Amino acid sequence: MKLYNIIDNSEQVSFIQATKKGLGSKQGLFFPMELPELNSDTIDSLLRMDFISRSCELILSYVGDEIVSNDLKNCVKKAFSFPVPIKYISNNISCVELFHGPTLAFKDFGGRFMAQVLSNIIDQDEKITILTATSGDTGAAISHAFHGMKNIRVVILYPKHKISTLQEKLFCTIGDNIETIAVESDFDTCQSLVKMAFNDIKLKKLISLNSANSINISRLLAQICYYFEAVSHFPKEIRNKLVVSVPSGNFGNLTAGFLAKSLGLPIKRFIAATNINDTIPRFLKSGIWNPKKTVSTISNAMDVSHPNNWSRIEEIFSRKSWKLKDLAYGSVRDEITNSSMYELAKLGYISEPHSTIAWHVLRNNLKNDEYGLFLSTAHPAKFQDIVEKATGKKIILPYALSKCSTLPTLSYSIRPKYKILRDFLLRQSK
Ligand SMILES: *Cc1c(COP(=O)(O)O)cnc(C)c1O
């Protein structure tokens, strides 16, 4: 698999290099040179396969022979070790639950697959540092996926007091090779600190930096797989009228959806659903790129106003000659998210804020002859207080959350200054 840097096209790398590097020069994202297309017979037979075998085929169609197919199969098997159920919501709407992994959000797919691939491709004596920013759920997925891996140091930045207590407990109580830093600012600042570290060539050499953000291509390839799994559950007559609504923040999830469609997966159209951090909805409406200051919401994992993966979506649209005007969108403010959680509960489905936003926009956008599917991206228990308040229903914590909820938080706290982060990174890893 060859990939090019979207900003500096002359930089070309293999899948393994792209996974190790994360981000290209000039902060450009890597994008596949070739976008494979499978014919409808192949798609049909893929949709009949089991999740693991199909996922291997899909990832192989991009990666090619860079990874031995048996090794890849092991990575996929270890990474995707949990179910992906479809839940019926109403007449013409269902959702696919992507939160049955160990950290209860869809980030487990990408995080766990990336960890498997990296541990497969780094040399015995190679030491690397994974530096990543999280708006809430990536931190947990990455920490759990890399915990205890030899020669890998993980440093995670998150916006202080801007993620839920349970989200924080899930990854800031682990210790060992996992270090967590609460930055006194918002997610976009955390993301830009990470980018500064990647631009710091000296530092990069000294500690062999890698990013596990959704900018890492291995995470996106993993995410293609659950779109296929979701569609495989529907009968053929529904497949061609499927409208998929994706709760979006950094837009990695939606990018993976478009990569799935570009492979030939029959999805009629997508909806980009955001909270009031609505850079993309406003851009799609007006054509003007005008990010505002990030605002804290109850769907904190989507509190992003500079969505990193957007350049990949533009790239795929231009490569496929698709039209951005066909991408539907909507943004939802907290008040409506809360009342929508209540409405969903009345329909018999307890959902958390992010997924609820996707449902709300989908319901308003769906046409009569269409069938709606929204992605349920996190377990409601991760947002226990908010969900209980909105729905009036008691949420029982799953074991993954209850066992860490009383452990001490081990995070460092820093002001949002690059020099402070740099010094921290250069300190001997424990
Ligand atoms: C990360 C996250 C999102 C947003 O996904 P992107 O790929 O960043 O657009 C939505 N919901 C939840 C629960 C998340 O953790």
Short mmCIF file of C-alpha atoms and ligand atoms in Angstrom, two decimals:
data_model
loop_
_atom_site.label_atom_id
_atom_site.label_comp_id
_atom_site.label_asym_id
_atom_site.label_seq_id
_atom_site.Cartn_x
_atom_site.Cartn_y
_atom_site.Cartn_z
CA MET A 1 0.00 0.00 0.00
CA LYS A 2 1.36 3.38 -0.96
CA LEU A 3 0.19 6.58 0.66
CA TYR A 4 0.92 10.20 -0.09
CA ASN A 5 0.94 13.26 2.12
CA ILE A 6 -2.08 15.41 1.26
CA ILE A 7 -0.14 18.65 1.82
CA ASP A 8 3.26 17.61 0.50
CA ASN A 9 2.43 15.15 -2.29
CA SER A 10 6.06 14.28 -2.85
CA GLU A 11 6.21 12.52 0.50
CA GLN A 12 5.18 8.94 -0.17
CA VAL A 13 5.21 6.13 2.34
CA SER A 14 4.20 2.52 2.82
CA PHE A 15 1.40 1.42 5.15
CA ILE A 16 3.96 0.40 7.76
CA GLN A 17 5.74 3.75 7.56
CA ALA A 18 2.44 5.64 7.72
CA THR A 19 1.35 3.67 10.77
CA LYS A 20 4.68 4.31 12.49
CA LYS A 21 4.79 7.99 11.60
CA GLY A 22 1.15 8.89 12.05
CA LEU A 23 1.49 12.34 10.53
CA GLY A 24 3.51 13.46 7.50
CA SER A 25 5.65 16.55 7.05
CA LYS A 26 4.00 19.98 7.25
CA GLN A 27 1.35 18.25 9.36
CA GLY A 28 -0.09 16.64 6.25
CA LEU A 29 -2.23 13.53 6.59
CA PHE A 30 -1.45 10.38 4.65
CA PHE A 31 -3.94 9.19 2.07
CA PRO A 32 -3.99 6.01 -0.06
CA MET A 33 -2.64 6.39 -3.60
CA GLU A 34 -5.06 3.75 -4.75
CA LEU A 35 -8.67 3.48 -3.74
CA PRO A 36 -9.60 -0.12 -4.44
CA GLU A 37 -13.08 -0.82 -5.80
CA LEU A 38 -14.75 -4.18 -5.41
CA ASN A 39 -17.52 -5.29 -7.78
CA SER A 40 -21.01 -6.01 -6.48
CA ASP A 41 -20.58 -9.81 -6.53
CA THR A 42 -17.46 -9.51 -4.39
CA ILE A 43 -19.27 -7.15 -2.04
CA ASP A 44 -22.19 -9.58 -1.75
CA SER A 45 -19.93 -12.47 -0.93
CA LEU A 46 -18.00 -10.34 1.58
CA LEU A 47 -21.26 -9.43 3.27
CA ARG A 48 -21.98 -13.14 3.74
CA MET A 49 -18.67 -13.75 5.55
CA ASP A 50 -18.11 -13.62 9.31
CA PHE A 51 -16.82 -10.38 10.82
CA ILE A 52 -13.19 -11.43 11.32
CA SER A 53 -12.64 -13.08 7.92
CA ARG A 54 -14.36 -10.24 6.10
CA SER A 55 -12.40 -7.60 8.00
CA CYS A 56 -9.11 -9.28 7.02
CA GLU A 57 -10.15 -9.23 3.36
CA LEU A 58 -11.11 -5.56 3.55
CA ILE A 59 -7.90 -4.47 5.22
CA LEU A 60 -5.87 -6.61 2.82
CA SER A 61 -7.55 -4.92 -0.14
CA TYR A 62 -5.86 -1.72 1.00
CA VAL A 63 -2.66 -2.98 2.61
CA GLY A 64 -1.78 -5.66 0.06
CA ASP A 65 1.21 -7.82 0.83
CA GLU A 66 2.90 -5.50 3.31
CA ILE A 67 1.76 -7.63 6.20
CA VAL A 68 1.70 -11.42 6.06
CA SER A 69 -1.95 -12.34 5.85
CA ASN A 70 -1.72 -14.72 8.82
CA ASP A 71 -0.20 -11.98 10.97
CA LEU A 72 -2.95 -9.65 9.88
CA LYS A 73 -5.56 -12.23 10.74
CA ASN A 74 -4.10 -12.50 14.25
CA CYS A 75 -4.12 -8.72 14.65
CA VAL A 76 -7.76 -8.51 13.58
CA LYS A 77 -8.80 -11.42 15.76
CA LYS A 78 -7.15 -9.96 18.85
CA ALA A 79 -8.41 -6.45 18.13
CA PHE A 80 -12.03 -7.15 17.20
CA SER A 81 -12.90 -9.49 20.06
CA PHE A 82 -16.36 -8.13 20.84
CA PRO A 83 -19.80 -8.08 19.18
CA VAL A 84 -21.30 -5.37 16.91
CA PRO A 85 -25.07 -5.66 17.41
CA ILE A 86 -27.83 -3.83 15.54
CA LYS A 87 -30.65 -2.43 17.66
CA TYR A 88 -34.09 -1.70 16.28
CA ILE A 89 -35.27 1.81 17.21
CA SER A 90 -38.44 2.51 15.22
CA ASN A 91 -40.20 1.79 11.95
CA ASN A 92 -37.44 2.91 9.62
CA ILE A 93 -34.48 3.47 11.94
CA SER A 94 -31.94 1.19 13.60
CA CYS A 95 -28.56 1.76 15.17
CA VAL A 96 -25.36 -0.20 15.25
CA GLU A 97 -23.71 -0.41 18.66
CA LEU A 98 -19.98 0.06 18.41
CA PHE A 99 -19.32 0.25 22.15
CA HIS A 100 -18.97 -3.33 23.31
CA GLY A 101 -15.19 -3.25 23.51
CA PRO A 102 -13.18 -2.97 26.73
CA THR A 103 -13.40 0.83 26.99
CA LEU A 104 -17.02 1.11 25.90
CA ALA A 105 -16.66 3.35 22.84
CA PHE A 106 -16.07 2.75 19.12
CA LYS A 107 -12.48 3.97 19.52
CA ASP A 108 -11.63 0.45 20.69
CA PHE A 109 -11.74 -0.77 17.07
CA GLY A 110 -9.07 1.59 15.78
CA GLY A 111 -7.03 1.72 18.98
CA ARG A 112 -6.77 -2.02 19.42
CA PHE A 113 -6.04 -2.73 15.77
CA MET A 114 -3.35 -0.06 15.67
CA ALA A 115 -1.72 -1.47 18.83
CA GLN A 116 -1.65 -4.94 17.31
CA VAL A 117 -0.17 -3.71 14.05
CA LEU A 118 2.49 -1.61 15.78
CA SER A 119 3.59 -4.39 18.09
CA ASN A 120 3.85 -6.53 14.98
CA ILE A 121 6.01 -4.13 12.98
CA ILE A 122 8.41 -2.58 15.49
CA ASP A 123 11.78 -4.23 15.98
CA GLN A 124 12.70 -6.08 19.15
CA ASP A 125 14.97 -3.30 20.44
CA GLU A 126 13.05 -0.35 19.03
CA LYS A 127 11.52 2.05 21.58
CA ILE A 128 8.67 4.33 20.58
CA THR A 129 6.56 6.99 22.24
CA ILE A 130 2.91 7.25 21.35
CA LEU A 131 1.76 10.82 21.85
CA THR A 132 -1.87 11.53 21.37
CA ALA A 133 -4.61 13.98 22.26
CA THR A 134 -8.03 12.83 23.31
CA SER A 135 -11.40 14.52 23.48
CA GLY A 136 -12.53 11.77 25.82
CA ASP A 137 -12.64 8.26 24.44
CA THR A 138 -9.47 7.81 22.37
CA GLY A 139 -7.40 8.04 25.55
CA ALA A 140 -9.07 5.03 27.08
CA ALA A 141 -9.00 2.95 23.92
CA ILE A 142 -5.31 3.65 23.28
CA SER A 143 -4.27 3.15 26.92
CA HIS A 144 -5.96 -0.18 27.23
CA ALA A 145 -4.76 -1.35 23.85
CA PHE A 146 -1.09 -0.50 24.58
CA HIS A 147 -0.97 -1.18 28.32
CA GLY A 148 1.91 -3.45 29.20
CA MET A 149 3.40 -3.51 25.69
CA LYS A 150 7.16 -3.65 25.86
CA ASN A 151 9.15 -0.69 24.47
CA ILE A 152 6.07 1.46 23.96
CA ARG A 153 5.58 4.56 26.09
CA VAL A 154 2.14 6.15 25.83
CA VAL A 155 1.56 9.82 26.65
CA ILE A 156 -1.99 11.13 26.44
CA LEU A 157 -3.11 14.75 26.55
CA TYR A 158 -6.66 15.69 27.41
CA PRO A 159 -8.49 18.92 28.23
CA LYS A 160 -8.65 19.29 32.01
CA HIS A 161 -12.18 19.15 33.48
CA LYS A 162 -13.65 18.83 29.98
CA ILE A 163 -14.20 15.08 29.86
CA SER A 164 -16.57 13.08 32.03
CA THR A 165 -15.26 11.71 35.35
CA LEU A 166 -15.79 8.15 34.22
CA GLN A 167 -14.07 8.78 30.88
CA GLU A 168 -11.09 10.10 32.85
CA LYS A 169 -11.04 7.21 35.33
CA LEU A 170 -10.91 4.72 32.47
CA PHE A 171 -7.46 5.79 31.31
CA CYS A 172 -5.89 7.94 34.02
CA THR A 173 -5.79 5.20 36.64
CA ILE A 174 -3.69 2.64 34.75
CA GLY A 175 -0.07 3.71 35.26
CA ASP A 176 2.87 1.54 34.06
CA ASN A 177 3.69 2.56 30.47
CA ILE A 178 0.67 4.90 30.30
CA GLU A 179 1.20 8.58 31.26
CA THR A 180 -1.68 11.02 31.20
CA ILE A 181 -1.56 14.81 31.15
CA ALA A 182 -4.48 17.10 31.93
CA VAL A 183 -3.94 20.28 29.90
CA GLU A 184 -5.52 23.46 31.24
CA SER A 185 -7.28 24.19 27.96
CA ASP A 186 -9.54 22.61 25.32
CA PHE A 187 -9.13 19.66 22.95
CA ASP A 188 -8.04 21.74 19.96
CA THR A 189 -5.17 23.08 22.05
CA CYS A 190 -4.18 19.53 23.05
CA GLN A 191 -4.26 18.57 19.39
CA SER A 192 -2.12 21.53 18.40
CA LEU A 193 0.43 20.73 21.14
CA VAL A 194 0.70 17.24 19.72
CA LYS A 195 1.20 18.68 16.26
CA MET A 196 3.95 20.97 17.55
CA ALA A 197 5.76 17.98 18.99
CA PHE A 198 5.52 16.30 15.61
CA ASN A 199 6.99 19.36 13.95
CA ASP A 200 9.90 19.31 16.38
CA ILE A 201 12.36 17.25 14.38
CA LYS A 202 14.93 17.06 17.19
CA LEU A 203 12.43 15.83 19.70
CA LYS A 204 10.95 13.37 17.25
CA LYS A 205 14.35 11.74 16.78
CA LEU A 206 15.15 11.69 20.48
CA ILE A 207 12.03 9.89 21.58
CA SER A 208 10.79 8.32 18.32
CA LEU A 209 7.34 9.84 18.29
CA ASN A 210 4.22 8.26 16.94
CA SER A 211 0.64 9.44 17.00
CA ALA A 212 -2.36 7.30 17.71
CA ASN A 213 -4.91 9.96 16.86
CA SER A 214 -7.52 9.18 14.29
CA ILE A 215 -5.02 10.68 11.89
CA ASN A 216 -3.26 7.32 12.02
CA ILE A 217 -4.20 5.41 8.90
CA SER A 218 -4.29 2.03 10.65
CA ARG A 219 -7.15 3.24 12.81
CA LEU A 220 -9.16 4.31 9.80
CA LEU A 221 -8.70 0.98 8.02
CA ALA A 222 -9.98 -0.80 11.11
CA GLN A 223 -13.05 1.41 11.18
CA ILE A 224 -14.04 0.53 7.61
CA CYS A 225 -14.79 -2.95 8.88
CA TYR A 226 -17.72 -2.14 11.14
CA TYR A 227 -19.54 -0.32 8.36
CA PHE A 228 -19.49 -3.58 6.40
CA GLU A 229 -20.53 -5.54 9.46
CA ALA A 230 -23.47 -3.18 10.04
CA VAL A 231 -24.68 -3.37 6.44
CA SER A 232 -24.33 -7.18 6.43
CA HIS A 233 -27.15 -7.39 8.97
CA PHE A 234 -29.68 -5.85 6.58
CA PRO A 235 -31.56 -7.60 3.78
CA LYS A 236 -30.65 -6.62 0.25
CA GLU A 237 -33.73 -4.48 -0.35
CA ILE A 238 -32.77 -2.23 2.53
CA ARG A 239 -29.07 -1.95 1.71
CA ASN A 240 -29.50 0.38 -1.23
CA LYS A 241 -31.65 2.86 0.64
CA LEU A 242 -29.47 3.08 3.72
CA VAL A 243 -28.71 6.51 5.09
CA VAL A 244 -25.98 6.44 7.72
CA SER A 245 -25.73 9.19 10.33
CA VAL A 246 -22.34 9.62 11.98
CA PRO A 247 -21.82 11.63 15.18
CA SER A 248 -18.71 13.58 14.27
CA GLY A 249 -15.94 15.47 16.00
CA ASN A 250 -12.56 14.93 14.41
CA PHE A 251 -14.26 13.23 11.41
CA GLY A 252 -12.27 10.00 11.46
CA ASN A 253 -15.39 7.91 11.75
CA LEU A 254 -17.03 9.55 8.76
CA THR A 255 -13.79 9.28 6.74
CA ALA A 256 -13.83 5.53 7.34
CA GLY A 257 -17.45 5.45 6.19
CA PHE A 258 -16.50 7.08 2.91
CA LEU A 259 -13.58 4.69 2.46
CA ALA A 260 -16.09 1.85 2.93
CA LYS A 261 -18.42 3.37 0.35
CA SER A 262 -15.54 3.87 -2.03
CA LEU A 263 -14.76 0.14 -1.78
CA GLY A 264 -18.31 -0.46 -3.03
CA LEU A 265 -20.35 -0.83 0.15
CA PRO A 266 -23.94 0.01 -0.75
CA ILE A 267 -24.73 3.04 1.37
CA LYS A 268 -26.98 5.58 -0.29
CA ARG A 269 -25.73 8.61 1.60
CA PHE A 270 -24.20 9.85 4.82
CA ILE A 271 -25.12 12.49 7.37
CA ALA A 272 -22.50 14.42 9.32
CA ALA A 273 -24.00 15.17 12.74
CA THR A 274 -22.22 17.52 15.14
CA ASN A 275 -22.90 19.43 18.32
CA ILE A 276 -22.70 23.23 18.30
CA ASN A 277 -19.01 22.96 17.44
CA ASP A 278 -20.29 23.10 13.88
CA THR A 279 -17.33 24.11 11.70
CA ILE A 280 -18.30 21.49 9.11
CA PRO A 281 -22.07 22.09 8.94
CA ARG A 282 -21.38 25.81 8.52
CA PHE A 283 -18.74 25.07 5.91
CA LEU A 284 -21.07 22.80 3.96
CA LYS A 285 -23.77 25.43 4.07
CA SER A 286 -21.75 28.50 3.18
CA GLY A 287 -18.52 27.20 1.65
CA ILE A 288 -16.64 29.33 4.15
CA TRP A 289 -14.11 27.77 6.50
CA ASN A 290 -14.53 29.61 9.74
CA PRO A 291 -13.73 27.61 12.88
CA LYS A 292 -14.83 29.29 16.08
CA LYS A 293 -13.54 28.81 19.59
CA THR A 294 -14.36 25.34 20.89
CA VAL A 295 -17.36 25.28 23.22
CA SER A 296 -17.83 22.62 25.94
CA THR A 297 -20.93 20.47 25.48
CA ILE A 298 -22.38 17.29 26.97
CA SER A 299 -21.13 15.42 23.89
CA ASN A 300 -17.55 16.28 24.78
CA ALA A 301 -15.85 13.79 22.44
CA MET A 302 -17.18 15.96 19.62
CA ASP A 303 -16.02 19.27 21.06
CA VAL A 304 -13.71 19.88 18.13
CA SER A 305 -13.63 22.97 15.99
CA HIS A 306 -10.61 22.10 13.81
CA PRO A 307 -11.54 18.63 12.61
CA ASN A 308 -8.31 17.00 11.57
CA ASN A 309 -9.64 14.41 9.19
CA TRP A 310 -11.61 16.83 7.07
CA SER A 311 -8.78 17.15 4.55
CA ARG A 312 -9.10 13.41 3.93
CA ILE A 313 -12.81 13.74 3.25
CA GLU A 314 -12.15 16.49 0.73
CA GLU A 315 -9.46 14.35 -0.83
CA ILE A 316 -11.72 11.33 -1.22
CA PHE A 317 -14.52 13.46 -2.68
CA SER A 318 -12.21 14.96 -5.23
CA ARG A 319 -10.63 11.60 -6.12
CA LYS A 320 -14.04 9.94 -6.56
CA SER A 321 -15.65 12.99 -8.18
CA TRP A 322 -18.33 12.98 -5.52
CA LYS A 323 -20.13 16.18 -4.62
CA LEU A 324 -19.93 17.69 -1.15
CA LYS A 325 -23.47 18.96 -1.58
CA ASP A 326 -24.64 15.33 -1.31
CA LEU A 327 -23.33 15.15 2.23
CA ALA A 328 -26.20 16.01 4.57
CA TYR A 329 -25.46 17.63 7.91
CA GLY A 330 -26.94 18.98 11.07
CA SER A 331 -25.80 20.36 14.39
CA VAL A 332 -27.57 19.96 17.70
CA ARG A 333 -27.37 22.02 20.87
CA ASP A 334 -27.33 20.47 24.35
CA GLU A 335 -30.95 21.29 25.15
CA ILE A 336 -32.12 19.32 22.11
CA THR A 337 -29.66 16.52 22.81
CA ASN A 338 -31.17 16.16 26.27
CA SER A 339 -34.77 16.14 25.03
CA SER A 340 -33.80 13.69 22.28
CA MET A 341 -32.30 11.31 24.86
CA TYR A 342 -35.65 11.43 26.59
CA GLU A 343 -37.52 10.73 23.33
CA LEU A 344 -35.24 7.81 22.54
CA ALA A 345 -35.79 6.40 26.02
CA LYS A 346 -39.53 6.56 25.36
CA LEU A 347 -38.90 4.47 22.25
CA GLY A 348 -37.17 1.98 24.53
CA TYR A 349 -33.56 2.88 23.77
CA ILE A 350 -31.21 4.39 26.33
CA SER A 351 -28.54 6.35 24.53
CA GLU A 352 -25.75 8.75 25.42
CA PRO A 353 -25.34 12.30 24.01
CA HIS A 354 -23.11 11.61 20.95
CA SER A 355 -25.20 8.84 19.46
CA THR A 356 -28.37 10.74 20.28
CA ILE A 357 -27.18 13.66 18.15
CA ALA A 358 -26.78 11.30 15.21
CA TRP A 359 -30.30 9.97 15.76
CA HIS A 360 -31.80 13.44 16.02
CA VAL A 361 -30.27 14.70 12.78
CA LEU A 362 -31.10 11.43 11.02
CA ARG A 363 -34.76 11.53 12.00
CA ASN A 364 -35.12 15.09 10.74
CA ASN A 365 -33.34 14.34 7.49
CA LEU A 366 -34.67 10.93 6.47
CA LYS A 367 -36.95 10.72 3.43
CA ASN A 368 -39.92 8.37 3.06
CA ASP A 369 -38.24 5.82 0.81
CA GLU A 370 -35.07 5.63 2.90
CA TYR A 371 -33.91 3.51 5.83
CA GLY A 372 -31.86 5.18 8.57
CA LEU A 373 -28.94 3.78 10.51
CA PHE A 374 -27.05 5.75 13.12
CA LEU A 375 -23.81 4.82 14.82
CA SER A 376 -24.02 4.33 18.57
CA THR A 377 -20.52 5.34 19.52
CA ALA A 378 -20.38 5.03 23.31
CA HIS A 379 -22.02 3.12 26.15
CA PRO A 380 -24.55 5.30 28.03
CA ALA A 381 -22.88 4.45 31.35
CA LYS A 382 -19.84 6.50 30.32
CA PHE A 383 -22.12 9.52 30.65
CA GLN A 384 -24.07 8.19 33.61
CA ASP A 385 -25.09 11.50 35.25
CA ILE A 386 -26.15 13.19 32.02
CA VAL A 387 -28.11 10.20 30.76
CA GLU A 388 -29.85 9.57 34.08
CA LYS A 389 -30.87 13.20 34.30
CA ALA A 390 -32.19 13.34 30.73
CA THR A 391 -34.04 10.03 30.73
CA GLY A 392 -35.06 9.61 34.37
CA LYS A 393 -33.71 6.07 34.15
CA LYS A 394 -31.08 4.55 36.43
CA ILE A 395 -27.92 3.38 34.65
CA ILE A 396 -25.98 0.46 36.04
CA LEU A 397 -22.23 0.72 35.57
CA PRO A 398 -20.68 -2.14 33.63
CA TYR A 399 -17.73 -3.82 35.35
CA ALA A 400 -15.14 -2.02 33.18
CA LEU A 401 -16.29 1.27 34.68
CA SER A 402 -17.15 0.29 38.23
CA LYS A 403 -13.76 -1.31 38.82
CA CYS A 404 -11.82 1.88 38.00
CA SER A 405 -14.28 4.47 39.30
CA THR A 406 -12.76 4.46 42.80
CA LEU A 407 -9.07 4.24 41.81
CA PRO A 408 -6.86 7.34 42.25
CA THR A 409 -6.27 9.50 39.17
CA LEU A 410 -2.58 9.53 38.22
CA SER A 411 -2.55 12.43 35.75
CA TYR A 412 -0.05 15.26 35.62
CA SER A 413 -1.47 18.70 35.07
CA ILE A 414 0.17 21.30 32.80
CA ARG A 415 -0.45 24.75 31.42
CA PRO A 416 -0.93 24.74 27.62
CA LYS A 417 2.70 25.62 26.79
CA TYR A 418 4.71 23.61 24.30
CA LYS A 419 7.95 23.97 26.27
CA ILE A 420 6.35 22.33 29.31
CA LEU A 421 5.14 19.41 27.24
CA ARG A 422 8.53 19.07 25.55
CA ASP A 423 10.38 18.93 28.90
CA PHE A 424 7.92 16.35 30.10
CA LEU A 425 8.47 14.18 27.05
CA LEU A 426 12.23 14.40 27.35
CA ARG A 427 12.28 13.30 30.97
CA GLN A 428 13.34 9.72 31.23
CA SER A 429 10.39 7.50 30.82
CA LYS A 430 9.67 5.77 34.11
C1 LIG B 1 -14.55 10.26 19.18
C2 LIG B 1 -16.01 10.18 19.34
C3 LIG B 1 -16.88 10.68 18.37
C4 LIG B 1 -16.40 11.45 17.17
O1 LIG B 1 -15.70 10.64 16.26
P1 LIG B 1 -14.72 11.31 15.18
O2 LIG B 1 -14.10 10.17 14.47
O3 LIG B 1 -13.72 12.11 15.97
O4 LIG B 1 -15.54 12.18 14.32
C5 LIG B 1 -18.25 10.48 18.53
N1 LIG B 1 -18.73 9.83 19.60
C6 LIG B 1 -17.94 9.34 20.56
C7 LIG B 1 -18.55 8.66 21.74
C8 LIG B 1 -16.55 9.49 20.48
O5 LIG B 1 -15.76 9.01 21.43
#
